[in-house]
Amino acid sequence: MKKGDCIFCKIAGGEIPSKTLYEDESFRVILDLGPATKGHALILPKEHAKDIYELPQETASEVFVLAKKMAVRMVEKLHCDGLNVVQNNGEAAGQTVPHFHIHLIPRYQNDGQIINWTPGKPSQEELEAVRVLISE
Ligand code: AMP
Ligand code: ZN
């Protein structure tokens, strides 16, 4: 996708209006239009990168600092009981908008949302094979 066609580029740049919670020269934080819970927010870098693999190193190092600041503020203001930080890369992982973003999802007791996976039961040998694959 070209940058000019990217909806999150347009939102991050202010070309399309959004419910903005925070903005600086590198990022805009907005409310998700299809929130999982009250206060579900998205951190959008202003510079287009499709996913975490394309994200410039400097943006990567700044974005989690901002996620932490926003999380602290959101818990304080929303009085939520927990908060999920979610970041999807690729269709197989549930990414629907190909512009890197971090979800901040406030959680409330019994909010009915499920962010979950079924735990596997790998053998020690299988774990070791994966460890070797990734680390060496
Ligand atoms: P993902 O599935 O990780 O790519 O997340 C995309 C998110 O963007 C979803 O939670 C959508 O509800 C949200 N979304 C899509 N379009 C907009 C928009 N125009 N403004 C705000 N949130 C949006
Ligand atoms: Zn973009």
mmCIF file of C-alpha atoms and ligand atoms in Angstrom:
data_model
loop_
_atom_site.group_PDB
_atom_site.id
_atom_site.type_symbol
_atom_site.label_atom_id
_atom_site.label_comp_id
_atom_site.label_asym_id
_atom_site.label_seq_id
_atom_site.Cartn_x
_atom_site.Cartn_y
_atom_site.Cartn_z
ATOM 1 C CA MET A 1 0.000 0.000 0.000
ATOM 2 C CA LYS A 2 1.206 3.496 -0.857
ATOM 3 C CA LYS A 3 1.438 5.968 2.007
ATOM 4 C CA GLY A 4 -1.120 8.217 0.280
ATOM 5 C CA ASP A 5 -3.750 5.468 0.478
ATOM 6 C CA CYS A 6 -3.168 4.660 4.132
ATOM 7 C CA ILE A 7 -6.038 5.611 6.442
ATOM 8 C CA PHE A 8 -3.856 5.652 9.562
ATOM 9 C CA CYS A 9 -1.372 7.997 7.823
ATOM 10 C CA LYS A 10 -4.303 10.332 7.138
ATOM 11 C CA ILE A 11 -5.554 10.083 10.726
ATOM 12 C CA ALA A 12 -2.076 10.449 12.241
ATOM 13 C CA GLY A 13 -1.426 13.494 10.014
ATOM 14 C CA GLY A 14 -4.745 15.123 10.959
ATOM 15 C CA GLU A 15 -6.158 14.903 7.414
ATOM 16 C CA ILE A 16 -9.007 12.704 8.729
ATOM 17 C CA PRO A 17 -10.440 13.792 12.090
ATOM 18 C CA SER A 18 -10.191 11.476 15.059
ATOM 19 C CA LYS A 19 -10.828 11.424 18.779
ATOM 20 C CA THR A 20 -7.274 12.354 19.712
ATOM 21 C CA LEU A 21 -6.050 11.680 23.244
ATOM 22 C CA TYR A 22 -2.461 12.804 22.717
ATOM 23 C CA GLU A 23 -0.273 14.173 19.937
ATOM 24 C CA ASP A 24 3.377 15.081 19.498
ATOM 25 C CA GLU A 25 5.633 15.433 16.469
ATOM 26 C CA SER A 26 6.040 11.668 16.051
ATOM 27 C CA PHE A 27 2.793 10.108 17.300
ATOM 28 C CA ARG A 28 -0.957 10.517 17.587
ATOM 29 C CA VAL A 29 -2.990 8.481 20.072
ATOM 30 C CA ILE A 30 -6.658 8.056 19.160
ATOM 31 C CA LEU A 31 -9.755 6.273 20.382
ATOM 32 C CA ASP A 32 -10.493 3.106 18.409
ATOM 33 C CA LEU A 33 -13.783 3.448 16.473
ATOM 34 C CA GLY A 34 -14.653 -0.180 17.225
ATOM 35 C CA PRO A 35 -13.541 -0.371 20.844
ATOM 36 C CA ALA A 36 -13.197 -3.680 22.661
ATOM 37 C CA THR A 37 -13.877 -1.754 25.880
ATOM 38 C CA LYS A 38 -14.421 1.833 27.024
ATOM 39 C CA GLY A 39 -11.214 3.773 26.346
ATOM 40 C CA HIS A 40 -9.660 1.371 23.786
ATOM 41 C CA ALA A 41 -6.936 3.501 22.203
ATOM 42 C CA LEU A 42 -4.466 3.190 19.332
ATOM 43 C CA ILE A 43 -0.955 4.648 19.200
ATOM 44 C CA LEU A 44 -0.139 5.659 15.620
ATOM 45 C CA PRO A 45 3.349 6.709 14.516
ATOM 46 C CA LYS A 46 3.082 9.622 12.071
ATOM 47 C CA GLU A 47 5.713 8.102 9.790
ATOM 48 C CA HIS A 48 4.294 5.193 7.802
ATOM 49 C CA ALA A 49 5.620 1.725 8.612
ATOM 50 C CA LYS A 50 3.527 -1.304 7.755
ATOM 51 C CA ASP A 51 4.427 -3.369 10.768
ATOM 52 C CA ILE A 52 7.002 -3.978 13.476
ATOM 53 C CA TYR A 53 9.513 -5.309 10.931
ATOM 54 C CA GLU A 54 9.470 -2.019 9.000
ATOM 55 C CA LEU A 55 9.366 0.221 12.066
ATOM 56 C CA PRO A 56 12.493 2.429 12.348
ATOM 57 C CA GLN A 57 14.613 1.589 15.393
ATOM 58 C CA GLU A 58 14.164 5.052 16.884
ATOM 59 C CA THR A 59 10.361 4.913 16.587
ATOM 60 C CA ALA A 60 10.396 1.467 18.158
ATOM 61 C CA SER A 61 12.343 2.738 21.136
ATOM 62 C CA GLU A 62 10.008 5.726 21.609
ATOM 63 C CA VAL A 63 6.682 3.980 21.130
ATOM 64 C CA PHE A 64 6.800 1.766 24.190
ATOM 65 C CA VAL A 65 7.750 4.694 26.409
ATOM 66 C CA LEU A 66 4.617 6.441 25.122
ATOM 67 C CA ALA A 67 2.558 3.257 25.644
ATOM 68 C CA LYS A 68 3.658 3.231 29.268
ATOM 69 C CA LYS A 69 2.763 6.925 29.773
ATOM 70 C CA MET A 70 -0.666 6.467 28.183
ATOM 71 C CA ALA A 71 -1.335 3.272 30.166
ATOM 72 C CA VAL A 72 -0.611 5.039 33.454
ATOM 73 C CA ARG A 73 -2.862 7.951 32.505
ATOM 74 C CA MET A 74 -5.692 5.722 31.285
ATOM 75 C CA VAL A 75 -5.743 3.572 34.417
ATOM 76 C CA GLU A 76 -5.769 6.756 36.521
ATOM 77 C CA LYS A 77 -8.610 8.400 34.564
ATOM 78 C CA LEU A 78 -10.746 5.385 33.660
ATOM 79 C CA HIS A 79 -10.306 3.460 36.917
ATOM 80 C CA CYS A 80 -10.064 0.275 34.874
ATOM 81 C CA ASP A 81 -9.020 -2.947 36.569
ATOM 82 C CA GLY A 82 -6.347 -3.921 34.034
ATOM 83 C CA LEU A 83 -5.009 -3.045 30.586
ATOM 84 C CA ASN A 84 -3.850 -5.129 27.610
ATOM 85 C CA VAL A 85 -1.120 -3.887 25.265
ATOM 86 C CA VAL A 86 -1.691 -5.605 21.910
ATOM 87 C CA GLN A 87 0.187 -5.226 18.645
ATOM 88 C CA ASN A 88 -0.690 -7.301 15.566
ATOM 89 C CA ASN A 89 1.618 -7.953 12.588
ATOM 90 C CA GLY A 90 0.283 -9.612 9.454
ATOM 91 C CA GLU A 91 -3.125 -10.979 8.559
ATOM 92 C CA ALA A 92 -2.419 -14.283 10.333
ATOM 93 C CA ALA A 93 -1.912 -12.309 13.546
ATOM 94 C CA GLY A 94 -5.125 -10.309 13.100
ATOM 95 C CA GLN A 95 -3.678 -7.122 11.577
ATOM 96 C CA THR A 96 -6.393 -5.435 9.517
ATOM 97 C CA VAL A 97 -4.834 -1.985 8.970
ATOM 98 C CA PRO A 98 -1.335 -2.165 7.436
ATOM 99 C CA HIS A 99 0.118 0.796 9.372
ATOM 100 C CA PHE A 100 1.916 -0.139 12.610
ATOM 101 C CA HIS A 101 -0.154 0.581 15.703
ATOM 102 C CA ILE A 102 -0.319 -0.421 19.334
ATOM 103 C CA HIS A 103 -3.664 -1.170 20.974
ATOM 104 C CA LEU A 104 -4.154 -0.048 24.569
ATOM 105 C CA ILE A 105 -7.215 -1.924 25.828
ATOM 106 C CA PRO A 106 -8.489 -1.031 29.291
ATOM 107 C CA ARG A 107 -9.974 -4.040 31.059
ATOM 108 C CA TYR A 108 -12.805 -4.120 33.555
ATOM 109 C CA GLN A 109 -13.807 -7.022 35.771
ATOM 110 C CA ASN A 110 -16.323 -9.140 33.829
ATOM 111 C CA ASP A 111 -16.092 -6.966 30.679
ATOM 112 C CA GLY A 112 -16.755 -10.085 28.613
ATOM 113 C CA GLN A 113 -13.770 -9.584 26.287
ATOM 114 C CA ILE A 114 -11.369 -12.441 25.613
ATOM 115 C CA ILE A 115 -7.756 -11.859 24.550
ATOM 116 C CA ASN A 116 -6.604 -15.420 24.739
ATOM 117 C CA TRP A 117 -4.816 -18.447 23.323
ATOM 118 C CA THR A 118 -4.901 -22.147 24.009
ATOM 119 C CA PRO A 119 -1.637 -23.176 25.717
ATOM 120 C CA GLY A 120 0.258 -25.958 23.891
ATOM 121 C CA LYS A 121 2.131 -28.823 25.567
ATOM 122 C CA PRO A 122 5.527 -29.004 23.812
ATOM 123 C CA SER A 123 8.149 -31.502 24.941
ATOM 124 C CA GLN A 124 11.530 -30.272 26.245
ATOM 125 C CA GLU A 125 13.022 -31.389 22.878
ATOM 126 C CA GLU A 126 10.508 -29.340 20.897
ATOM 127 C CA LEU A 127 11.157 -26.283 23.085
ATOM 128 C CA GLU A 128 14.911 -26.776 22.647
ATOM 129 C CA ALA A 129 14.576 -27.038 18.845
ATOM 130 C CA VAL A 130 12.681 -23.728 18.757
ATOM 131 C CA ARG A 131 15.144 -22.106 21.145
ATOM 132 C CA VAL A 132 18.026 -23.110 18.852
ATOM 133 C CA LEU A 133 16.151 -21.947 15.738
ATOM 134 C CA ILE A 134 15.527 -18.466 17.108
ATOM 135 C CA SER A 135 18.617 -17.806 19.172
ATOM 136 C CA GLU A 136 21.401 -19.170 16.954
HETATM 137 P P1 AMP B 1 -5.677 -4.345 13.819
HETATM 138 O O1 AMP B 1 -6.701 -5.438 13.631
HETATM 139 O O2 AMP B 1 -4.641 -4.647 14.864
HETATM 140 O O3 AMP B 1 -5.054 -3.933 12.490
HETATM 141 O O4 AMP B 1 -6.467 -3.116 14.409
HETATM 142 C C1 AMP B 1 -7.122 -2.175 13.622
HETATM 143 C C2 AMP B 1 -8.002 -1.373 14.564
HETATM 144 O O5 AMP B 1 -8.274 -0.142 13.972
HETATM 145 C C3 AMP B 1 -9.355 -2.030 14.894
HETATM 146 O O6 AMP B 1 -9.484 -2.159 16.303
HETATM 147 C C4 AMP B 1 -10.378 -1.046 14.313
HETATM 148 O O7 AMP B 1 -11.526 -0.939 15.112
HETATM 149 C C5 AMP B 1 -9.586 0.243 14.281
HETATM 150 N N1 AMP B 1 -9.956 1.203 13.248
HETATM 151 C C6 AMP B 1 -10.119 0.971 11.934
HETATM 152 N N2 AMP B 1 -10.401 2.126 11.272
HETATM 153 C C7 AMP B 1 -10.406 3.099 12.220
HETATM 154 C C8 AMP B 1 -10.636 4.518 12.191
HETATM 155 N N3 AMP B 1 -10.925 5.142 11.057
HETATM 156 N N4 AMP B 1 -10.558 5.199 13.356
HETATM 157 C C9 AMP B 1 -10.285 4.560 14.504
HETATM 158 N N5 AMP B 1 -10.058 3.239 14.614
HETATM 159 C C10 AMP B 1 -10.126 2.520 13.493
HETATM 160 ZN ZN ZN B 2 0.275 4.663 6.967
#
